[in-house]
mmCIF file with all atom_site columns, C-alpha atoms in Angstrom:
data_model
loop_
_atom_site.group_PDB
_atom_site.id
_atom_site.type_symbol
_atom_site.label_atom_id
_atom_site.label_alt_id
_atom_site.label_comp_id
_atom_site.label_asym_id
_atom_site.label_entity_id
_atom_site.label_seq_id
_atom_site.pdbx_PDB_ins_code
_atom_site.Cartn_x
_atom_site.Cartn_y
_atom_site.Cartn_z
_atom_site.occupancy
_atom_site.B_iso_or_equiv
_atom_site.pdbx_formal_charge
_atom_site.auth_seq_id
_atom_site.auth_comp_id
_atom_site.auth_asym_id
_atom_site.auth_atom_id
_atom_site.pdbx_PDB_model_num
ATOM 1   C CA . GLY A 1 1   ? -0.065  0.201  0.060   1.00 60.00 ? 270 GLY A CA 1
ATOM 2   C CA . GLN A 1 2   ? 0.957   3.618  -0.179  1.00 71.00 ? 271 GLN A CA 1
ATOM 3   C CA . ASN A 1 3   ? 1.260   6.286  2.940   1.00 88.00 ? 272 ASN A CA 1
ATOM 4   C CA . ILE A 1 4   ? 2.306   9.726  2.428   1.00 93.00 ? 273 ILE A CA 1
ATOM 5   C CA . ASP A 1 5   ? 2.125   11.841 5.391   1.00 95.00 ? 274 ASP A CA 1
ATOM 6   C CA . GLN A 1 6   ? 2.618   15.792 5.843   1.00 96.00 ? 275 GLN A CA 1
ATOM 7   C CA . PRO A 1 7   ? 1.317   18.257 8.167   1.00 96.00 ? 276 PRO A CA 1
ATOM 8   C CA . THR A 1 8   ? -2.165  19.657 7.406   1.00 95.00 ? 277 THR A CA 1
ATOM 9   C CA . GLU A 1 9   ? -1.402  23.084 8.019   1.00 96.00 ? 278 GLU A CA 1
ATOM 10  C CA . MET A 1 10  ? 1.288   25.609 8.606   1.00 97.00 ? 279 MET A CA 1
ATOM 11  C CA . THR A 1 11  ? 1.614   29.531 8.884   1.00 97.00 ? 280 THR A CA 1
ATOM 12  C CA . ALA A 1 12  ? 4.952   31.559 8.459   1.00 97.00 ? 281 ALA A CA 1
ATOM 13  C CA . THR A 1 13  ? 5.726   35.157 7.956   1.00 97.00 ? 282 THR A CA 1
ATOM 14  C CA . GLU A 1 14  ? 6.257   36.980 5.024   1.00 97.00 ? 283 GLU A CA 1
ATOM 15  C CA . GLY A 1 15  ? 10.270  37.202 4.297   1.00 97.00 ? 284 GLY A CA 1
ATOM 16  C CA . ALA A 1 16  ? 10.966  34.185 6.716   1.00 97.00 ? 285 ALA A CA 1
ATOM 17  C CA . ILE A 1 17  ? 11.849  30.479 5.548   1.00 97.00 ? 286 ILE A CA 1
ATOM 18  C CA . VAL A 1 18  ? 9.541   27.374 6.072   1.00 98.00 ? 287 VAL A CA 1
ATOM 19  C CA . GLN A 1 19  ? 10.152  23.843 5.579   1.00 98.00 ? 288 GLN A CA 1
ATOM 20  C CA . ILE A 1 20  ? 7.546   21.730 4.780   1.00 98.00 ? 289 ILE A CA 1
ATOM 21  C CA . ASN A 1 21  ? 8.044   17.788 5.576   1.00 98.00 ? 290 ASN A CA 1
ATOM 22  C CA . CYS A 1 22  ? 6.869   14.681 3.952   1.00 97.00 ? 291 CYS A CA 1
ATOM 23  C CA . THR A 1 23  ? 7.280   11.287 4.905   1.00 97.00 ? 292 THR A CA 1
ATOM 24  C CA . TYR A 1 24  ? 6.182   8.169  2.638   1.00 95.00 ? 293 TYR A CA 1
ATOM 25  C CA . GLN A 1 25  ? 6.009   4.370  2.790   1.00 92.00 ? 294 GLN A CA 1
ATOM 26  C CA . THR A 1 26  ? 5.217   2.859  -0.785  1.00 83.00 ? 295 THR A CA 1
ATOM 27  C CA . SER A 1 27  ? 5.452   -0.333 -2.847  1.00 78.00 ? 296 SER A CA 1
ATOM 28  C CA . GLY A 1 28  ? 8.414   0.798  -4.796  1.00 83.00 ? 297 GLY A CA 1
ATOM 29  C CA . PHE A 1 29  ? 10.057  4.338  -5.654  1.00 88.00 ? 298 PHE A CA 1
ATOM 30  C CA . ASN A 1 30  ? 10.689  6.044  -8.644  1.00 88.00 ? 299 ASN A CA 1
ATOM 31  C CA . GLY A 1 31  ? 10.858  9.266  -7.192  1.00 92.00 ? 300 GLY A CA 1
ATOM 32  C CA . LEU A 1 32  ? 9.136   12.088 -5.459  1.00 95.00 ? 301 LEU A CA 1
ATOM 33  C CA . PHE A 1 33  ? 7.300   15.353 -6.516  1.00 95.00 ? 302 PHE A CA 1
ATOM 34  C CA . TRP A 1 34  ? 6.456   18.439 -4.895  1.00 97.00 ? 303 TRP A CA 1
ATOM 35  C CA . TYR A 1 35  ? 3.583   20.462 -6.510  1.00 96.00 ? 304 TYR A CA 1
ATOM 36  C CA . GLN A 1 36  ? 2.023   23.902 -5.660  1.00 97.00 ? 305 GLN A CA 1
ATOM 37  C CA . GLN A 1 37  ? -1.960  24.294 -5.731  1.00 95.00 ? 306 GLN A CA 1
ATOM 38  C CA . HIS A 1 38  ? -3.522  27.582 -5.087  1.00 94.00 ? 307 HIS A CA 1
ATOM 39  C CA . ALA A 1 39  ? -7.294  27.374 -3.985  1.00 89.00 ? 308 ALA A CA 1
ATOM 40  C CA . GLY A 1 40  ? -9.483  26.573 -6.720  1.00 85.00 ? 309 GLY A CA 1
ATOM 41  C CA . GLU A 1 41  ? -6.649  25.781 -9.295  1.00 89.00 ? 310 GLU A CA 1
ATOM 42  C CA . ALA A 1 42  ? -4.884  23.166 -10.739 1.00 91.00 ? 311 ALA A CA 1
ATOM 43  C CA . PRO A 1 43  ? -1.629  21.857 -9.294  1.00 93.00 ? 312 PRO A CA 1
ATOM 44  C CA . THR A 1 44  ? 1.343   23.173 -10.758 1.00 94.00 ? 313 THR A CA 1
ATOM 45  C CA . PHE A 1 45  ? 5.013   21.434 -10.767 1.00 93.00 ? 314 PHE A CA 1
ATOM 46  C CA . LEU A 1 46  ? 7.708   22.562 -8.199  1.00 95.00 ? 315 LEU A CA 1
ATOM 47  C CA . SER A 1 47  ? 10.133  19.872 -8.454  1.00 94.00 ? 316 SER A CA 1
ATOM 48  C CA . TYR A 1 48  ? 11.173  16.279 -8.772  1.00 93.00 ? 317 TYR A CA 1
ATOM 49  C CA . ASN A 1 49  ? 13.777  14.226 -6.721  1.00 95.00 ? 318 ASN A CA 1
ATOM 50  C CA . VAL A 1 50  ? 14.940  11.011 -7.667  1.00 92.00 ? 319 VAL A CA 1
ATOM 51  C CA . LEU A 1 51  ? 18.198  10.572 -5.829  1.00 94.00 ? 320 LEU A CA 1
ATOM 52  C CA . ASP A 1 52  ? 19.116  11.546 -2.190  1.00 96.00 ? 321 ASP A CA 1
ATOM 53  C CA . GLY A 1 53  ? 20.128  15.077 -1.788  1.00 96.00 ? 322 GLY A CA 1
ATOM 54  C CA . LEU A 1 54  ? 19.059  18.612 -2.319  1.00 96.00 ? 323 LEU A CA 1
ATOM 55  C CA . GLU A 1 55  ? 17.762  20.298 -5.384  1.00 93.00 ? 324 GLU A CA 1
ATOM 56  C CA . GLU A 1 56  ? 17.637  24.086 -5.570  1.00 93.00 ? 325 GLU A CA 1
ATOM 57  C CA . LYS A 1 57  ? 15.379  26.171 -7.943  1.00 90.00 ? 326 LYS A CA 1
ATOM 58  C CA . GLY A 1 58  ? 15.136  29.745 -6.964  1.00 93.00 ? 327 GLY A CA 1
ATOM 59  C CA . ARG A 1 59  ? 13.346  30.289 -3.795  1.00 96.00 ? 328 ARG A CA 1
ATOM 60  C CA . PHE A 1 60  ? 12.379  26.647 -3.511  1.00 96.00 ? 329 PHE A CA 1
ATOM 61  C CA . SER A 1 61  ? 14.457  23.676 -2.799  1.00 97.00 ? 330 SER A CA 1
ATOM 62  C CA . SER A 1 62  ? 13.455  20.280 -2.270  1.00 97.00 ? 331 SER A CA 1
ATOM 63  C CA . PHE A 1 63  ? 15.397  17.400 -0.320  1.00 98.00 ? 332 PHE A CA 1
ATOM 64  C CA . LEU A 1 64  ? 14.965  13.751 -0.324  1.00 97.00 ? 333 LEU A CA 1
ATOM 65  C CA . SER A 1 65  ? 16.501  10.936 1.804   1.00 97.00 ? 334 SER A CA 1
ATOM 66  C CA . ARG A 1 66  ? 15.494  7.469  0.068   1.00 95.00 ? 335 ARG A CA 1
ATOM 67  C CA . SER A 1 67  ? 16.680  5.435  3.162   1.00 94.00 ? 336 SER A CA 1
ATOM 68  C CA . LYS A 1 68  ? 14.513  7.337  5.461   1.00 95.00 ? 337 LYS A CA 1
ATOM 69  C CA . GLY A 1 69  ? 11.513  7.850  3.234   1.00 95.00 ? 338 GLY A CA 1
ATOM 70  C CA . TYR A 1 70  ? 11.709  11.385 3.863   1.00 96.00 ? 339 TYR A CA 1
ATOM 71  C CA . SER A 1 71  ? 11.484  14.642 1.800   1.00 98.00 ? 340 SER A CA 1
ATOM 72  C CA . TYR A 1 72  ? 11.208  18.231 2.493   1.00 98.00 ? 341 TYR A CA 1
ATOM 73  C CA . LEU A 1 73  ? 10.306  21.416 0.371   1.00 98.00 ? 342 LEU A CA 1
ATOM 74  C CA . LEU A 1 74  ? 12.208  24.368 1.679   1.00 98.00 ? 343 LEU A CA 1
ATOM 75  C CA . LEU A 1 75  ? 10.776  27.917 0.533   1.00 97.00 ? 344 LEU A CA 1
ATOM 76  C CA . LYS A 1 76  ? 12.660  30.741 1.559   1.00 97.00 ? 345 LYS A CA 1
ATOM 77  C CA . GLU A 1 77  ? 12.117  34.595 1.200   1.00 97.00 ? 346 GLU A CA 1
ATOM 78  C CA . LEU A 1 78  ? 8.475   33.987 1.779   1.00 97.00 ? 347 LEU A CA 1
ATOM 79  C CA . GLN A 1 79  ? 6.056   35.959 -0.203  1.00 97.00 ? 348 GLN A CA 1
ATOM 80  C CA . MET A 1 80  ? 2.201   36.420 0.240   1.00 97.00 ? 349 MET A CA 1
ATOM 81  C CA . LYS A 1 81  ? 1.567   34.572 -3.248  1.00 96.00 ? 350 LYS A CA 1
ATOM 82  C CA . ASP A 1 82  ? 3.168   31.642 -1.590  1.00 97.00 ? 351 ASP A CA 1
ATOM 83  C CA . SER A 1 83  ? 0.093   30.857 0.227   1.00 97.00 ? 352 SER A CA 1
ATOM 84  C CA . ALA A 1 84  ? -1.231  27.578 -1.067  1.00 97.00 ? 353 ALA A CA 1
ATOM 85  C CA . SER A 1 85  ? -1.429  24.057 -0.542  1.00 97.00 ? 354 SER A CA 1
ATOM 86  C CA . TYR A 1 86  ? 1.909   21.958 -1.245  1.00 97.00 ? 355 TYR A CA 1
ATOM 87  C CA . LEU A 1 87  ? 1.307   18.587 -2.521  1.00 96.00 ? 356 LEU A CA 1
ATOM 88  C CA . CYS A 1 88  ? 3.937   15.669 -2.032  1.00 96.00 ? 357 CYS A CA 1
ATOM 89  C CA . ALA A 1 89  ? 3.420   13.072 -4.592  1.00 94.00 ? 358 ALA A CA 1
ATOM 90  C CA . VAL A 1 90  ? 5.502   9.910  -4.911  1.00 92.00 ? 359 VAL A CA 1
ATOM 91  C CA . TRP A 1 91  ? 5.987   8.138  -8.581  1.00 88.00 ? 360 TRP A CA 1
ATOM 92  C CA . ASN A 1 92  ? 5.776   4.499  -7.627  1.00 81.00 ? 361 ASN A CA 1
ATOM 93  C CA . ALA A 1 93  ? 6.645   1.241  -9.080  1.00 73.00 ? 362 ALA A CA 1
ATOM 94  C CA . GLY A 1 94  ? 3.550   0.856  -11.001 1.00 70.00 ? 363 GLY A CA 1
ATOM 95  C CA . ASN A 1 95  ? 4.301   4.127  -12.617 1.00 70.00 ? 364 ASN A CA 1
ATOM 96  C CA . MET A 1 96  ? 1.625   6.114  -11.012 1.00 79.00 ? 365 MET A CA 1
ATOM 97  C CA . LEU A 1 97  ? 1.538   9.399  -8.811  1.00 85.00 ? 366 LEU A CA 1
ATOM 98  C CA . THR A 1 98  ? 0.152   8.984  -5.374  1.00 88.00 ? 367 THR A CA 1
ATOM 99  C CA . PHE A 1 99  ? -0.634  12.307 -3.770  1.00 91.00 ? 368 PHE A CA 1
ATOM 100 C CA . GLY A 1 100 ? -0.395  13.401 0.140   1.00 92.00 ? 369 GLY A CA 1
ATOM 101 C CA . GLY A 1 101 ? -3.269  15.113 1.583   1.00 92.00 ? 370 GLY A CA 1
ATOM 102 C CA . GLY A 1 102 ? -1.273  18.357 1.070   1.00 94.00 ? 371 GLY A CA 1
ATOM 103 C CA . THR A 1 103 ? -0.032  21.025 3.607   1.00 97.00 ? 372 THR A CA 1
ATOM 104 C CA . ARG A 1 104 ? -1.901  24.310 3.450   1.00 96.00 ? 373 ARG A CA 1
ATOM 105 C CA . LEU A 1 105 ? 0.566   27.181 4.098   1.00 98.00 ? 374 LEU A CA 1
ATOM 106 C CA . MET A 1 106 ? -0.833  30.457 5.056   1.00 97.00 ? 375 MET A CA 1
ATOM 107 C CA . VAL A 1 107 ? 2.062   33.414 4.647   1.00 97.00 ? 376 VAL A CA 1
ATOM 108 C CA . LYS A 1 108 ? 0.979   36.411 7.114   1.00 96.00 ? 377 LYS A CA 1
ATOM 109 C CA . PRO A 1 109 ? 2.361   39.927 6.713   1.00 95.00 ? 378 PRO A CA 1
ATOM 110 C CA . GLU B 2 1   ? 4.695   25.916 -19.656 1.00 54.00 ? 284 GLU B CA 1
ATOM 111 C CA . ALA B 2 2   ? 2.174   22.741 -20.381 1.00 58.00 ? 285 ALA B CA 1
ATOM 112 C CA . ASP B 2 3   ? -0.560  22.964 -23.181 1.00 90.00 ? 286 ASP B CA 1
ATOM 113 C CA . ILE B 2 4   ? -3.333  20.977 -21.666 1.00 95.00 ? 287 ILE B CA 1
ATOM 114 C CA . TYR B 2 5   ? -6.839  21.943 -21.760 1.00 95.00 ? 288 TYR B CA 1
ATOM 115 C CA . GLN B 2 6   ? -10.076 21.162 -20.294 1.00 96.00 ? 289 GLN B CA 1
ATOM 116 C CA . THR B 2 7   ? -13.933 22.048 -21.305 1.00 96.00 ? 290 THR B CA 1
ATOM 117 C CA . PRO B 2 8   ? -16.030 23.369 -19.610 1.00 95.00 ? 291 PRO B CA 1
ATOM 118 C CA . ARG B 2 9   ? -14.201 24.847 -16.651 1.00 94.00 ? 292 ARG B CA 1
ATOM 119 C CA . TYR B 2 10  ? -17.452 25.070 -15.057 1.00 95.00 ? 293 TYR B CA 1
ATOM 120 C CA . LEU B 2 11  ? -20.830 22.777 -15.318 1.00 95.00 ? 294 LEU B CA 1
ATOM 121 C CA . VAL B 2 12  ? -24.386 22.743 -13.299 1.00 95.00 ? 295 VAL B CA 1
ATOM 122 C CA . ILE B 2 13  ? -26.339 20.038 -14.396 1.00 94.00 ? 296 ILE B CA 1
ATOM 123 C CA . GLY B 2 14  ? -29.552 18.013 -13.159 1.00 95.00 ? 297 GLY B CA 1
ATOM 124 C CA . THR B 2 15  ? -29.457 14.508 -12.079 1.00 96.00 ? 298 THR B CA 1
ATOM 125 C CA . GLY B 2 16  ? -29.689 12.003 -14.710 1.00 95.00 ? 299 GLY B CA 1
ATOM 126 C CA . LYS B 2 17  ? -27.944 13.782 -17.204 1.00 95.00 ? 300 LYS B CA 1
ATOM 127 C CA . LYS B 2 18  ? -25.188 12.217 -19.490 1.00 96.00 ? 301 LYS B CA 1
ATOM 128 C CA . ILE B 2 19  ? -22.130 14.602 -19.460 1.00 96.00 ? 302 ILE B CA 1
ATOM 129 C CA . THR B 2 20  ? -18.931 14.386 -21.037 1.00 97.00 ? 303 THR B CA 1
ATOM 130 C CA . LEU B 2 21  ? -15.579 16.403 -19.637 1.00 97.00 ? 304 LEU B CA 1
ATOM 131 C CA . GLU B 2 22  ? -13.200 17.190 -22.226 1.00 97.00 ? 305 GLU B CA 1
ATOM 132 C CA . CYS B 2 23  ? -9.328  17.070 -21.946 1.00 98.00 ? 306 CYS B CA 1
ATOM 133 C CA . SER B 2 24  ? -6.796  17.444 -24.706 1.00 97.00 ? 307 SER B CA 1
ATOM 134 C CA . GLN B 2 25  ? -3.226  18.229 -24.736 1.00 96.00 ? 308 GLN B CA 1
ATOM 135 C CA . THR B 2 26  ? -0.878  19.333 -27.586 1.00 94.00 ? 309 THR B CA 1
ATOM 136 C CA . MET B 2 27  ? 2.426   18.042 -26.348 1.00 91.00 ? 310 MET B CA 1
ATOM 137 C CA . GLY B 2 28  ? 2.020   14.562 -27.801 1.00 90.00 ? 311 GLY B CA 1
ATOM 138 C CA . HIS B 2 29  ? 2.219   12.867 -24.369 1.00 92.00 ? 312 HIS B CA 1
ATOM 139 C CA . ASP B 2 30  ? 1.457   9.398  -24.320 1.00 91.00 ? 313 ASP B CA 1
ATOM 140 C CA . LYS B 2 31  ? 0.202   9.097  -20.901 1.00 92.00 ? 314 LYS B CA 1
ATOM 141 C CA . MET B 2 32  ? -2.967  10.814 -19.540 1.00 94.00 ? 315 MET B CA 1
ATOM 142 C CA . TYR B 2 33  ? -4.723  10.996 -16.177 1.00 95.00 ? 316 TYR B CA 1
ATOM 143 C CA . TRP B 2 34  ? -7.989  11.880 -14.602 1.00 96.00 ? 317 TRP B CA 1
ATOM 144 C CA . TYR B 2 35  ? -8.003  12.833 -10.782 1.00 95.00 ? 318 TYR B CA 1
ATOM 145 C CA . GLN B 2 36  ? -11.066 13.712 -8.842  1.00 95.00 ? 319 GLN B CA 1
ATOM 146 C CA . GLN B 2 37  ? -10.391 16.244 -5.945  1.00 93.00 ? 320 GLN B CA 1
ATOM 147 C CA . ASP B 2 38  ? -13.089 17.495 -3.323  1.00 91.00 ? 321 ASP B CA 1
ATOM 148 C CA . PRO B 2 39  ? -12.343 20.942 -2.027  1.00 85.00 ? 322 PRO B CA 1
ATOM 149 C CA . GLY B 2 40  ? -9.486  20.976 0.167   1.00 83.00 ? 323 GLY B CA 1
ATOM 150 C CA . MET B 2 41  ? -9.032  17.143 -0.154  1.00 87.00 ? 324 MET B CA 1
ATOM 151 C CA . GLU B 2 42  ? -6.341  15.091 -1.762  1.00 87.00 ? 325 GLU B CA 1
ATOM 152 C CA . LEU B 2 43  ? -6.309  14.274 -5.171  1.00 91.00 ? 326 LEU B CA 1
ATOM 153 C CA . HIS B 2 44  ? -7.552  10.544 -6.192  1.00 91.00 ? 327 HIS B CA 1
ATOM 154 C CA . LEU B 2 45  ? -6.356  8.942  -9.434  1.00 92.00 ? 328 LEU B CA 1
ATOM 155 C CA . ILE B 2 46  ? -9.943  7.836  -11.007 1.00 94.00 ? 329 ILE B CA 1
ATOM 156 C CA . HIS B 2 47  ? -8.369  6.608  -14.889 1.00 95.00 ? 330 HIS B CA 1
ATOM 157 C CA . TYR B 2 48  ? -5.590  6.710  -16.715 1.00 93.00 ? 331 TYR B CA 1
ATOM 158 C CA . SER B 2 49  ? -4.337  5.878  -20.251 1.00 94.00 ? 332 SER B CA 1
ATOM 159 C CA . TYR B 2 50  ? -0.706  4.803  -21.453 1.00 90.00 ? 333 TYR B CA 1
ATOM 160 C CA . GLY B 2 51  ? -1.630  5.324  -25.287 1.00 92.00 ? 334 GLY B CA 1
ATOM 161 C CA . VAL B 2 52  ? -4.229  4.926  -27.606 1.00 95.00 ? 335 VAL B CA 1
ATOM 162 C CA . ASN B 2 53  ? -6.594  2.183  -26.948 1.00 94.00 ? 336 ASN B CA 1
ATOM 163 C CA . SER B 2 54  ? -5.380  1.818  -23.670 1.00 93.00 ? 337 SER B CA 1
ATOM 164 C CA . THR B 2 55  ? -7.344  2.591  -20.536 1.00 95.00 ? 338 THR B CA 1
ATOM 165 C CA . GLU B 2 56  ? -7.420  1.675  -16.922 1.00 93.00 ? 339 GLU B CA 1
ATOM 166 C CA . LYS B 2 57  ? -9.039  2.510  -13.624 1.00 91.00 ? 340 LYS B CA 1
ATOM 167 C CA . GLY B 2 58  ? -7.029  4.155  -10.956 1.00 89.00 ? 341 GLY B CA 1
ATOM 168 C CA . ASP B 2 59  ? -6.940  3.977  -6.979  1.00 81.00 ? 342 ASP B CA 1
ATOM 169 C CA . LEU B 2 60  ? -10.461 5.425  -6.693  1.00 83.00 ? 343 LEU B CA 1
ATOM 170 C CA . SER B 2 61  ? -13.429 3.844  -7.743  1.00 80.00 ? 344 SER B CA 1
ATOM 171 C CA . SER B 2 62  ? -15.437 5.849  -10.314 1.00 84.00 ? 345 SER B CA 1
ATOM 172 C CA . GLU B 2 63  ? -18.930 5.616  -12.192 1.00 89.00 ? 346 GLU B CA 1
ATOM 173 C CA . SER B 2 64  ? -17.281 7.253  -15.068 1.00 93.00 ? 347 SER B CA 1
ATOM 174 C CA . THR B 2 65  ? -15.784 5.839  -18.235 1.00 94.00 ? 348 THR B CA 1
ATOM 175 C CA . VAL B 2 66  ? -12.913 7.388  -20.464 1.00 96.00 ? 349 VAL B CA 1
ATOM 176 C CA . SER B 2 67  ? -11.755 6.660  -24.054 1.00 96.00 ? 350 SER B CA 1
ATOM 177 C CA . ARG B 2 68  ? -8.483  7.317  -25.826 1.00 97.00 ? 351 ARG B CA 1
ATOM 178 C CA . ILE B 2 69  ? -9.021  6.953  -29.594 1.00 97.00 ? 352 ILE B CA 1
ATOM 179 C CA . ARG B 2 70  ? -6.530  9.838  -30.214 1.00 96.00 ? 353 ARG B CA 1
ATOM 180 C CA . THR B 2 71  ? -3.236  10.584 -28.391 1.00 95.00 ? 354 THR B CA 1
ATOM 181 C CA . GLU B 2 72  ? -4.290  14.172 -27.856 1.00 96.00 ? 355 GLU B CA 1
ATOM 182 C CA . HIS B 2 73  ? -7.721  13.479 -26.275 1.00 97.00 ? 356 HIS B CA 1
ATOM 183 C CA . PHE B 2 74  ? -9.040  11.776 -23.116 1.00 98.00 ? 357 PHE B CA 1
ATOM 184 C CA . PRO B 2 75  ? -12.611 12.689 -22.573 1.00 98.00 ? 358 PRO B CA 1
ATOM 185 C CA . LEU B 2 76  ? -14.316 11.241 -19.469 1.00 97.00 ? 359 LEU B CA 1
ATOM 186 C CA . THR B 2 77  ? -18.015 10.662 -19.427 1.00 96.00 ? 360 THR B CA 1
ATOM 187 C CA . LEU B 2 78  ? -20.760 10.126 -16.981 1.00 94.00 ? 361 LEU B CA 1
ATOM 188 C CA . GLU B 2 79  ? -23.607 8.160  -18.443 1.00 93.00 ? 362 GLU B CA 1
ATOM 189 C CA . SER B 2 80  ? -25.993 9.535  -15.745 1.00 94.00 ? 363 SER B CA 1
ATOM 190 C CA . ALA B 2 81  ? -25.041 12.406 -13.328 1.00 94.00 ? 364 ALA B CA 1
ATOM 191 C CA . ARG B 2 82  ? -25.765 12.304 -9.684  1.00 94.00 ? 365 ARG B CA 1
ATOM 192 C CA . PRO B 2 83  ? -25.272 14.822 -6.739  1.00 95.00 ? 366 PRO B CA 1
ATOM 193 C CA . SER B 2 84  ? -22.497 12.441 -5.310  1.00 93.00 ? 367 SER B CA 1
ATOM 194 C CA . HIS B 2 85  ? -20.570 13.178 -8.643  1.00 94.00 ? 368 HIS B CA 1
ATOM 195 C CA . THR B 2 86  ? -20.361 16.698 -7.745  1.00 96.00 ? 369 THR B CA 1
ATOM 196 C CA . SER B 2 87  ? -16.535 17.297 -7.557  1.00 95.00 ? 370 SER B CA 1
ATOM 197 C CA . GLN B 2 88  ? -13.434 18.826 -9.362  1.00 95.00 ? 371 GLN B CA 1
ATOM 198 C CA . TYR B 2 89  ? -12.022 16.842 -12.043 1.00 97.00 ? 372 TYR B CA 1
ATOM 199 C CA . LEU B 2 90  ? -8.638  17.510 -13.002 1.00 97.00 ? 373 LEU B CA 1
ATOM 200 C CA . CYS B 2 91  ? -6.973  15.967 -16.134 1.00 97.00 ? 374 CYS B CA 1
ATOM 201 C CA . ALA B 2 92  ? -2.956  15.621 -16.351 1.00 95.00 ? 375 ALA B CA 1
ATOM 202 C CA . SER B 2 93  ? -0.593  14.059 -18.934 1.00 94.00 ? 376 SER B CA 1
ATOM 203 C CA . SER B 2 94  ? 3.003   13.102 -18.908 1.00 91.00 ? 377 SER B CA 1
ATOM 204 C CA . GLY B 2 95  ? 5.927   12.255 -21.474 1.00 85.00 ? 378 GLY B CA 1
ATOM 205 C CA . ALA B 2 96  ? 7.226   8.948  -22.454 1.00 72.00 ? 379 ALA B CA 1
ATOM 206 C CA . GLY B 2 97  ? 9.133   9.003  -19.024 1.00 67.00 ? 380 GLY B CA 1
ATOM 207 C CA . GLY B 2 98  ? 5.846   8.969  -17.211 1.00 59.00 ? 381 GLY B CA 1
ATOM 208 C CA . GLU B 2 99  ? 7.741   11.510 -14.867 1.00 76.00 ? 382 GLU B CA 1
ATOM 209 C CA . THR B 2 100 ? 6.391   14.879 -14.285 1.00 87.00 ? 383 THR B CA 1
ATOM 210 C CA . GLN B 2 101 ? 2.523   15.247 -14.638 1.00 91.00 ? 384 GLN B CA 1
ATOM 211 C CA . TYR B 2 102 ? 1.127   18.579 -15.964 1.00 92.00 ? 385 TYR B CA 1
ATOM 212 C CA . PHE B 2 103 ? -2.341  19.476 -15.077 1.00 95.00 ? 386 PHE B CA 1
ATOM 213 C CA . GLY B 2 104 ? -5.060  21.086 -16.900 1.00 95.00 ? 387 GLY B CA 1
ATOM 214 C CA . PRO B 2 105 ? -7.078  23.936 -15.322 1.00 93.00 ? 388 PRO B CA 1
ATOM 215 C CA . GLY B 2 106 ? -9.753  21.377 -14.223 1.00 95.00 ? 389 GLY B CA 1
ATOM 216 C CA . THR B 2 107 ? -13.726 21.174 -14.683 1.00 96.00 ? 390 THR B CA 1
ATOM 217 C CA . ARG B 2 108 ? -15.689 21.975 -11.445 1.00 95.00 ? 391 ARG B CA 1
ATOM 218 C CA . LEU B 2 109 ? -19.029 19.844 -11.827 1.00 96.00 ? 392 LEU B CA 1
ATOM 219 C CA . LEU B 2 110 ? -22.161 20.335 -9.696  1.00 96.00 ? 393 LEU B CA 1
ATOM 220 C CA . VAL B 2 111 ? -24.845 18.071 -10.045 1.00 96.00 ? 394 VAL B CA 1
ATOM 221 C CA . LEU B 2 112 ? -28.121 19.212 -8.510  1.00 95.00 ? 395 LEU B CA 1
#
């Protein structure tokens, strides 16, 4: 079976740094994705990790540890527009994406 | 930026009506997917296709059906809509590697 856990909600201040964690237990693992989803909109791709380590892309970075079944998304210099849900998704051995429930991030002034 | 389209964006319809939600992509992607998502809830895969004439059911049981006659189109049909079908339906596609999925804007369906 698949089990993907991430916090339901987080709050952070504009300009700060926030880390959103994701742990997973899946049957097979081919990679881990992070998507951003604003309320009422479709998810948009943020990052993809297949090897251990940190991938940096502008203000966003994603980390993966396959041995620990753990990933995090790091958002720096938070902006109000970063208020959204962040979805962790695992690409499993069946070549399908399984999504976690998402973490709703609220950025306050 | 991905080129994947869904129509209609919003649909309000009465119980018992037949509806088809359209999804098309211009990227030549082999793999296409339909997800269902209730407000504030997680995405659930209901159908997927790995190519023309290939369709499979996803993790979440759905009364809808799909077809894949052409690479670029992956329509979803509900033969008889019910209030329990009210949800957002998201279409996605990915290339031959099947890695990154790109999502369409979604169709919000309300069945009265």
